[in-house]
mmCIF file of C-alpha atoms and ligand atoms in Angstrom:
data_model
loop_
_atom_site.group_PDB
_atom_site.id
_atom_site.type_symbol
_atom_site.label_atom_id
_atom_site.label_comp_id
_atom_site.label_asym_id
_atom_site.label_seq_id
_atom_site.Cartn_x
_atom_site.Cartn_y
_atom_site.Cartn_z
ATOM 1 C CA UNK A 1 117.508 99.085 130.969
ATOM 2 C CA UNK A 2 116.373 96.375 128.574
ATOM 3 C CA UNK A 3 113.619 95.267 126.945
ATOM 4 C CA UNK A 4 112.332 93.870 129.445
ATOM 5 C CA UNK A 5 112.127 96.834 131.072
ATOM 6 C CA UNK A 6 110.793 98.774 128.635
ATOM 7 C CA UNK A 7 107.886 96.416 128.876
ATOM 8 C CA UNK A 8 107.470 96.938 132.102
ATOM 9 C CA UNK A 9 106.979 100.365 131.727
ATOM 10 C CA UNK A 10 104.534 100.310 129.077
ATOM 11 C CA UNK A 11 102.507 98.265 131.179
ATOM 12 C CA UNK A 12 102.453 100.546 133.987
ATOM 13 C CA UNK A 13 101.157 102.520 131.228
ATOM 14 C CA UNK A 14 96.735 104.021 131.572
ATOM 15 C CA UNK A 15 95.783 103.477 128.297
ATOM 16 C CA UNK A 16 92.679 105.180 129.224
ATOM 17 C CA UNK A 17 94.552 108.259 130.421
ATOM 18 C CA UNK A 18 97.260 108.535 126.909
ATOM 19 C CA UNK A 19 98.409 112.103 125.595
ATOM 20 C CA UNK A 20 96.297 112.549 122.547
ATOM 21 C CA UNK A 21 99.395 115.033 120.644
ATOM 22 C CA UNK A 22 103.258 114.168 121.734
ATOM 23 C CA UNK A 23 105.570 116.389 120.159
ATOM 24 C CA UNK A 24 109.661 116.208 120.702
ATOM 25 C CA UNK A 25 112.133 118.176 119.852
ATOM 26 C CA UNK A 26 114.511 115.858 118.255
ATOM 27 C CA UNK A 27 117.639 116.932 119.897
ATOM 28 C CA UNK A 28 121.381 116.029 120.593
ATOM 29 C CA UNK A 29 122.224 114.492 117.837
ATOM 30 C CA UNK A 30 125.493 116.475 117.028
ATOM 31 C CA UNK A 31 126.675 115.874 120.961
ATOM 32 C CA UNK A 32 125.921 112.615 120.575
ATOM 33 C CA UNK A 33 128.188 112.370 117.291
ATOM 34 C CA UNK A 34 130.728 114.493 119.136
ATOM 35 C CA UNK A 35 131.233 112.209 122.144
ATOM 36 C CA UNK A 36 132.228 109.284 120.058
ATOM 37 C CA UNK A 37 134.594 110.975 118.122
ATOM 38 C CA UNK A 38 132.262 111.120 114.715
ATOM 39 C CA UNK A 39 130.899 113.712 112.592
ATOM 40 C CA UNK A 40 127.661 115.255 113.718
ATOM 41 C CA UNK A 41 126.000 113.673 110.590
ATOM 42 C CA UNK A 42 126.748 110.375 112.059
ATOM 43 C CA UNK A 43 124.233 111.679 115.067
ATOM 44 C CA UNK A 44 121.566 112.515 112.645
ATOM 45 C CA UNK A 45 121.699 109.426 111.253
ATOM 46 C CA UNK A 46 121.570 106.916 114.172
ATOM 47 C CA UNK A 47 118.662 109.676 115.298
ATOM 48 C CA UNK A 48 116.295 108.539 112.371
ATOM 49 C CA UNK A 49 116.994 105.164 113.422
ATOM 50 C CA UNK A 50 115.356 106.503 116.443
ATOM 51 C CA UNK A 51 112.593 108.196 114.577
ATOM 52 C CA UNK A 52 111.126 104.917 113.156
ATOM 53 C CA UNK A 53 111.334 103.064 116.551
ATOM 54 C CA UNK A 54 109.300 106.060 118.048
ATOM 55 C CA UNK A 55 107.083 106.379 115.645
ATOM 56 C CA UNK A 56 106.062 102.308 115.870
ATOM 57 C CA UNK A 57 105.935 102.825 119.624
ATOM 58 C CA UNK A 58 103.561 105.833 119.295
ATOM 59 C CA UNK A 59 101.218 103.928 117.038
ATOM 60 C CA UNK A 60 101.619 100.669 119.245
ATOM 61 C CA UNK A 61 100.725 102.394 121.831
ATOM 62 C CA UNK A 62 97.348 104.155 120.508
ATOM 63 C CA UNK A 63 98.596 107.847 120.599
ATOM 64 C CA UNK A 64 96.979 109.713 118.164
ATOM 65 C CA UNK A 65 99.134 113.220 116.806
ATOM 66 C CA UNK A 66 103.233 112.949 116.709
ATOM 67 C CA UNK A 67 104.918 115.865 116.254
ATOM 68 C CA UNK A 68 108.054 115.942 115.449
ATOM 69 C CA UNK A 69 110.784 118.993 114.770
ATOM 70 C CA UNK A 70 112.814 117.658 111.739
ATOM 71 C CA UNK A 71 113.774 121.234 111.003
ATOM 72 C CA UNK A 72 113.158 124.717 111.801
ATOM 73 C CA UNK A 73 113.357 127.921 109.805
ATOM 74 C CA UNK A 74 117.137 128.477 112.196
ATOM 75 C CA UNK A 75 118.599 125.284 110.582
ATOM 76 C CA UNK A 76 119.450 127.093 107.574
ATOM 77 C CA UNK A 77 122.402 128.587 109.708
ATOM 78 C CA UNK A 78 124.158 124.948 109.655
ATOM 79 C CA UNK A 79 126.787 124.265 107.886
ATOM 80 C CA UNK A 80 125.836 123.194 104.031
ATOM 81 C CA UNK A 81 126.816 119.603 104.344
ATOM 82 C CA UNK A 82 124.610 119.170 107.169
ATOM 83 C CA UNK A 83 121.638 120.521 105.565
ATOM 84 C CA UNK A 84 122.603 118.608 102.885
ATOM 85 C CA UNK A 85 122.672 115.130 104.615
ATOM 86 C CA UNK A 86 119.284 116.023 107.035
ATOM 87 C CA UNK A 87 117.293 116.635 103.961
ATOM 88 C CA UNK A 88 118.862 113.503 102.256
ATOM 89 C CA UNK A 89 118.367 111.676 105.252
ATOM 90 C CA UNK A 90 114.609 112.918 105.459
ATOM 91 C CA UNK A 91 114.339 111.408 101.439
ATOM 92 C CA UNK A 92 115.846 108.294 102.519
ATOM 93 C CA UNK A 93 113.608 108.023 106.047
ATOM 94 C CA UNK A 94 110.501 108.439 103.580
ATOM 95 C CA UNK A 95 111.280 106.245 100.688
ATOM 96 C CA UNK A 96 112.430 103.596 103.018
ATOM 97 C CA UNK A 97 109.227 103.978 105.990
ATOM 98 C CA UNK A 98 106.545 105.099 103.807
ATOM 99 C CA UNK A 99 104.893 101.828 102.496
ATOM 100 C CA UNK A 100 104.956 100.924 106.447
ATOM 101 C CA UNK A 101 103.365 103.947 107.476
ATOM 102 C CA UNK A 102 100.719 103.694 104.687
ATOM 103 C CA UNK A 103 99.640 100.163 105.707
ATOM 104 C CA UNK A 104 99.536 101.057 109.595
ATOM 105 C CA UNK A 105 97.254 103.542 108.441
ATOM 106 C CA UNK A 106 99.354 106.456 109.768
ATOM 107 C CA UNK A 107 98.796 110.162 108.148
ATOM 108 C CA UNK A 108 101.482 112.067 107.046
ATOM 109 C CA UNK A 109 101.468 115.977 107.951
ATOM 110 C CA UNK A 110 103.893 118.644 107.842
ATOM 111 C CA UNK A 111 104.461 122.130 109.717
ATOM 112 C CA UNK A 112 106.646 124.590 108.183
ATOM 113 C CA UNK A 113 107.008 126.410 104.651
ATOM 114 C CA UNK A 114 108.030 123.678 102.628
ATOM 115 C CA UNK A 115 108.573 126.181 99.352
ATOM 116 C CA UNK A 116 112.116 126.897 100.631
ATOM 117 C CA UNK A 117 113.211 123.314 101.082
ATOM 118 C CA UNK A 118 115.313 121.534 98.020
ATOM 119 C CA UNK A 119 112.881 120.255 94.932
ATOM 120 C CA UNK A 120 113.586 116.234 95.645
ATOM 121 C CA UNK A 121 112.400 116.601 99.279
ATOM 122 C CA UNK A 122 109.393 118.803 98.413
ATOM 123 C CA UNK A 123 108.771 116.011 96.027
ATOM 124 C CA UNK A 124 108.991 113.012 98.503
ATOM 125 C CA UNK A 125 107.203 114.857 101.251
ATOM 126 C CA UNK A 126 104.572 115.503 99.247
ATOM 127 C CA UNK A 127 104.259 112.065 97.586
ATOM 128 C CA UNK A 128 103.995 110.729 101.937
ATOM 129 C CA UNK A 129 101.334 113.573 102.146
ATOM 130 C CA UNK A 130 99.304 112.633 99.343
ATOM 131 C CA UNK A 131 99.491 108.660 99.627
ATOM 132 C CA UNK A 132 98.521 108.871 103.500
ATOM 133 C CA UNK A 133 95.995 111.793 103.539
ATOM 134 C CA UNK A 134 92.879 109.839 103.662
ATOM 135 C CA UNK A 135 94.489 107.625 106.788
ATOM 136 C CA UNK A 136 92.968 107.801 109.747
ATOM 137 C CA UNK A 137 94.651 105.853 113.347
ATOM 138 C CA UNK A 138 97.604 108.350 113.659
ATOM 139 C CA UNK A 139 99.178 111.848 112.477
ATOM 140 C CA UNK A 140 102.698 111.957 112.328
ATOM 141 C CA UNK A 141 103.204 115.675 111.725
ATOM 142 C CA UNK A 142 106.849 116.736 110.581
ATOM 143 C CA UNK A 143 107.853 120.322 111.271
ATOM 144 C CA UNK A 144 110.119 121.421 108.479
ATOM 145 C CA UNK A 145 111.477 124.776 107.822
ATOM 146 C CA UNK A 146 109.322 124.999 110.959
ATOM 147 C CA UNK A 147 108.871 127.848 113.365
ATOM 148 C CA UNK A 148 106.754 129.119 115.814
ATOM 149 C CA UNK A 149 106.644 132.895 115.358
ATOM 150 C CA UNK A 150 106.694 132.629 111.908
ATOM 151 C CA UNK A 151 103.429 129.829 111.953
ATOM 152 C CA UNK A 152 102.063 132.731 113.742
ATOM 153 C CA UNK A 153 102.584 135.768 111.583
ATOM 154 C CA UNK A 154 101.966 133.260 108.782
ATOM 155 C CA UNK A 155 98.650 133.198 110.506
ATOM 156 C CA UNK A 156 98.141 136.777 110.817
ATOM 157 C CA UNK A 157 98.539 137.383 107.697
ATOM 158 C CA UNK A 158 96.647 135.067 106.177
ATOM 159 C CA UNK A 159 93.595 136.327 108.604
ATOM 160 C CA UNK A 160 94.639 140.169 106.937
ATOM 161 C CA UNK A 161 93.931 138.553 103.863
ATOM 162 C CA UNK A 162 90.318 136.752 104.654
ATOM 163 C CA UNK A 163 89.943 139.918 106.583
ATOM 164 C CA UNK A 164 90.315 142.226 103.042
ATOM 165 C CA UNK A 165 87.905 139.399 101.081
ATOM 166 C CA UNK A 166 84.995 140.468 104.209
ATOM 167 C CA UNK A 167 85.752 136.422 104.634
ATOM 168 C CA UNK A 168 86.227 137.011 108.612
ATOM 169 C CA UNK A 169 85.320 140.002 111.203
ATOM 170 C CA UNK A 170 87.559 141.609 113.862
ATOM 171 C CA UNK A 171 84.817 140.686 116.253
ATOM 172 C CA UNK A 172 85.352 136.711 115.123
ATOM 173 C CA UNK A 173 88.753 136.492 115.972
ATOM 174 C CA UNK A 174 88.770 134.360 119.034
ATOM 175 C CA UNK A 175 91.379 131.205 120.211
ATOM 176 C CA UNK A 176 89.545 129.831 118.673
ATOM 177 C CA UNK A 177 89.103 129.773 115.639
ATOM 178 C CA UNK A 178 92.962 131.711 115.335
ATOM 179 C CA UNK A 179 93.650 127.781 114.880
ATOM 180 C CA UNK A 180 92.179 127.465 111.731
ATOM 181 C CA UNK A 181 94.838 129.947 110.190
ATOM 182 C CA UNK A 182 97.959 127.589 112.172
ATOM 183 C CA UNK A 183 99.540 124.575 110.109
ATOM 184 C CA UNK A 184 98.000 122.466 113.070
ATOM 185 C CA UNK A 185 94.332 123.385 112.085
ATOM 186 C CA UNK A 186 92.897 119.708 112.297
ATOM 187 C CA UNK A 187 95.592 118.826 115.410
ATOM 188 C CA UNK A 188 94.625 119.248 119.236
ATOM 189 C CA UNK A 189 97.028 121.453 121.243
ATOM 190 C CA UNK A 190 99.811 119.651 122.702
ATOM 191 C CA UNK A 191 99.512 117.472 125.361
ATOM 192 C CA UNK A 192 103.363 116.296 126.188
ATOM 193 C CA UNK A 193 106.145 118.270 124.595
ATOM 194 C CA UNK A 194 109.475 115.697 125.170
ATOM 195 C CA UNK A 195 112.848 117.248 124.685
ATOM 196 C CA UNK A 196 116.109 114.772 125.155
ATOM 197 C CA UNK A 197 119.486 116.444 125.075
ATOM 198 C CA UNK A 198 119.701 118.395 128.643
ATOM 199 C CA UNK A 199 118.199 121.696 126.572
ATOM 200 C CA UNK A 200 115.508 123.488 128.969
ATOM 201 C CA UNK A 201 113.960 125.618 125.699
ATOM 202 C CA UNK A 202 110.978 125.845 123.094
ATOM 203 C CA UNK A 203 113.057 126.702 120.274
ATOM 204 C CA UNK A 204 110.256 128.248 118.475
ATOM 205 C CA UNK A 205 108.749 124.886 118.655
ATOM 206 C CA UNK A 206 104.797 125.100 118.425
ATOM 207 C CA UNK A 207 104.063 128.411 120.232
ATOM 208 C CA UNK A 208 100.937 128.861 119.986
ATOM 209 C CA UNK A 209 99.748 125.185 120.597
ATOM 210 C CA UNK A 210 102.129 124.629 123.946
ATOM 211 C CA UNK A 211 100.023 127.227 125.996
ATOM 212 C CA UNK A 212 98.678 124.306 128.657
ATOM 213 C CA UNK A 213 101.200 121.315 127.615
ATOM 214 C CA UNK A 214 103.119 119.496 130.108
ATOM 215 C CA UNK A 215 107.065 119.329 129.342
ATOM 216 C CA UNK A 216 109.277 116.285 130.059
ATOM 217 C CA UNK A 217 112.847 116.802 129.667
ATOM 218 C CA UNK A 218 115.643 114.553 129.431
ATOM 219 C CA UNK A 219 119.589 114.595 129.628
ATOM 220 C CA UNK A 220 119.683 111.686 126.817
ATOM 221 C CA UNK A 221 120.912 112.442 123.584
ATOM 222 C CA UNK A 222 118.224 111.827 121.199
ATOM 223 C CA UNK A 223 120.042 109.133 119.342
ATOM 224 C CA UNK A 224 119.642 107.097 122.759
ATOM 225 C CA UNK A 225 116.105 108.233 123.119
ATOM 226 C CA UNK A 226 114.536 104.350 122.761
ATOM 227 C CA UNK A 227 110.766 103.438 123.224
ATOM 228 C CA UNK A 228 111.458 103.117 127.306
ATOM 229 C CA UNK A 229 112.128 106.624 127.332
ATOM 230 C CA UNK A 230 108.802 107.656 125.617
ATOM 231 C CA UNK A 231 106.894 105.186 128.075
ATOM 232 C CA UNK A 232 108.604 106.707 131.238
ATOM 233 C CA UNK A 233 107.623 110.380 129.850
ATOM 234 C CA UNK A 234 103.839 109.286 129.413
ATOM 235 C CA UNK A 235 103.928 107.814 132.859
ATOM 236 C CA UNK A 236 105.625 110.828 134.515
ATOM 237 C CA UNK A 237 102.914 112.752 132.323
ATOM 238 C CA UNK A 238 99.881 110.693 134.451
ATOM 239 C CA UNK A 239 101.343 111.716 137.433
ATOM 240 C CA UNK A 240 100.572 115.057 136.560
ATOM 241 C CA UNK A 241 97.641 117.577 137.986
ATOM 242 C CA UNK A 242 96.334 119.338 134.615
ATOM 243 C CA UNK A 243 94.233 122.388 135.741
ATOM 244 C CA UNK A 244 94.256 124.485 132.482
ATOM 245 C CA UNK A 245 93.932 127.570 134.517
ATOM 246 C CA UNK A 246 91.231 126.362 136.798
ATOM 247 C CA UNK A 247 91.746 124.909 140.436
HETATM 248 C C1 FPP B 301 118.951 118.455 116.676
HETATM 249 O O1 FPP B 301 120.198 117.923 117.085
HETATM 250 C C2 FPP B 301 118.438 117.708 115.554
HETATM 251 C C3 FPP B 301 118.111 118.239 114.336
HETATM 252 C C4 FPP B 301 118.292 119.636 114.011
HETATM 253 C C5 FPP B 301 117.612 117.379 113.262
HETATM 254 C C6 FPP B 301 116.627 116.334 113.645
HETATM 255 C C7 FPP B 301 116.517 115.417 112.512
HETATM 256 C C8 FPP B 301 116.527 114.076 112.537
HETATM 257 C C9 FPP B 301 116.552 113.265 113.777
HETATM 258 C C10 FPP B 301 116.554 113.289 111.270
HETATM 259 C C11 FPP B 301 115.556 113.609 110.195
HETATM 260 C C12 FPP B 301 114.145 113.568 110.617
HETATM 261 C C13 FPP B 301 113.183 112.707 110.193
HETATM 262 C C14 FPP B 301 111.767 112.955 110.577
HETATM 263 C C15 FPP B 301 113.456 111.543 109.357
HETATM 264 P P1 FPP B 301 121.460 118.891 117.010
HETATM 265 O O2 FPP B 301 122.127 118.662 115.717
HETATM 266 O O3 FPP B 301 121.050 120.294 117.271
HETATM 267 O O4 FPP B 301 122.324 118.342 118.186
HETATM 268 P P2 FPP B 301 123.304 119.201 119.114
HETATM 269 O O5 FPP B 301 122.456 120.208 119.845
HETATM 270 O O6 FPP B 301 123.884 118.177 120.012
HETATM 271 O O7 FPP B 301 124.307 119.844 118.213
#
């Protein structure tokens, strides 16, 4: 498919109808590497290529929350070279995208317990967070040293503490207001969760927020994963019947 193709699709697009929160699970980056004969840090490294051309295709397109898994609290099992070269790769990504993300007004979030990541990407991450925070036409949230269960015990806990300070009763506890005490606080649930790579799993990707999100998965490798791809997703997404429970 080509271009032109692509721009096909996005016109068969409903504006009116577009998935407020898109999250993907950035994955098959290491088969991708694999099948051309290359280390898997080659993958990672054509996949932020990828990353930028989503990310302008998500704001061209008026979406208003990304999320996207960079790294989750199981990465640490990798190999220390390829930790090494993600979180270089996530430096490089920001010093080399952030002045374009400022000036398209984009907002830079995270997910995850940065604390445990290495000092120059808490650094850089931070500088994105700060610089953007007051933006206000999209969120690109970044899940690092991300996961799930532990967003939700994170969350638990935190409520045991406000609990202890008489800041919150057992009786107020409600889905409600649970949010408050997830990274995602200001972010609406999920509306399409993408995953490339042939893998039919969460991964401990956003538990709690995935309860009524539709899923669109993929055989591409997400180095391959172009703007075409996201379009098709969104448009298989309108097809959809979203009931939340009711009829
Ligand atoms: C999964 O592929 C991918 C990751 C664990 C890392 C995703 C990170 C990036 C695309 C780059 C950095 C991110 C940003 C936001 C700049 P895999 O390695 O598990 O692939 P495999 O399943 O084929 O081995």
């Amino acid at each position: 498919m080509n271009k032109d193709n692509a721009i096909e699709l996005k016109n068969k697009i409903d504006v009116n109808r577009l998935p407020k929160h898109i999250g993907i699970i950035m994955d098959g980056n290491g088969r991708w590497a694999k099948k051309r004969g290359l280390p898997r840090t080659a993958g990672h490294r054509e996949g932020v290529k990828r990353v930028t051309e989503i990310v302008e295709a998500a704001y061209n397109l008026n979406v208003q929350y990304l999320s996207l898994y960079a790294f989750s609290t199981e990465n640490w099992k990798r190999p220390k070279n390829e930790i090494e070269t993600l979180m270089k790769l996530l430096i490089q990504y920001i010093d080399k995208e952030i002045e374009k993300i400022h000036n398209n007004n984009i907002k830079v979030q995270t997910m995850g317990d940065l604390s445990k990541l290495p000092l120059p990407v808490i650094k850089e991450v931070n500088r994105a967070v700060e610089l953007t925070k007051n933006n206000t036409k999209m969120v690109l949230n970044i899940g690092l040293n991300y996961g799930g269960r532990d967003e939700i015990i994170r969350a638990v806990k935190n409520i045991l503490d406000d609990f202890k300070l008489g800041k919150i009763k057992k009786e107020d506890i409600n889905e409600e207001n649970f949010k408050n005490y997830l990274y995602t606080k200001d972010i609406p649930d999920l509306d399409l969760l993408i995953r490339p790579s042939g893998e039919l799993r969460l991964s401990n990707f956003m538990l709690y927020q995935v309860a009524y999100t539709e899923f669109w998965f993929s055989d591409i490798y997400w180095p391959d994963f172009k703007e075409k791809h996201l379009y098709q997703a969104i448009i298989d997404y309108q097809k959809r019947d979203r009931r939340f429970g009711g009829v």
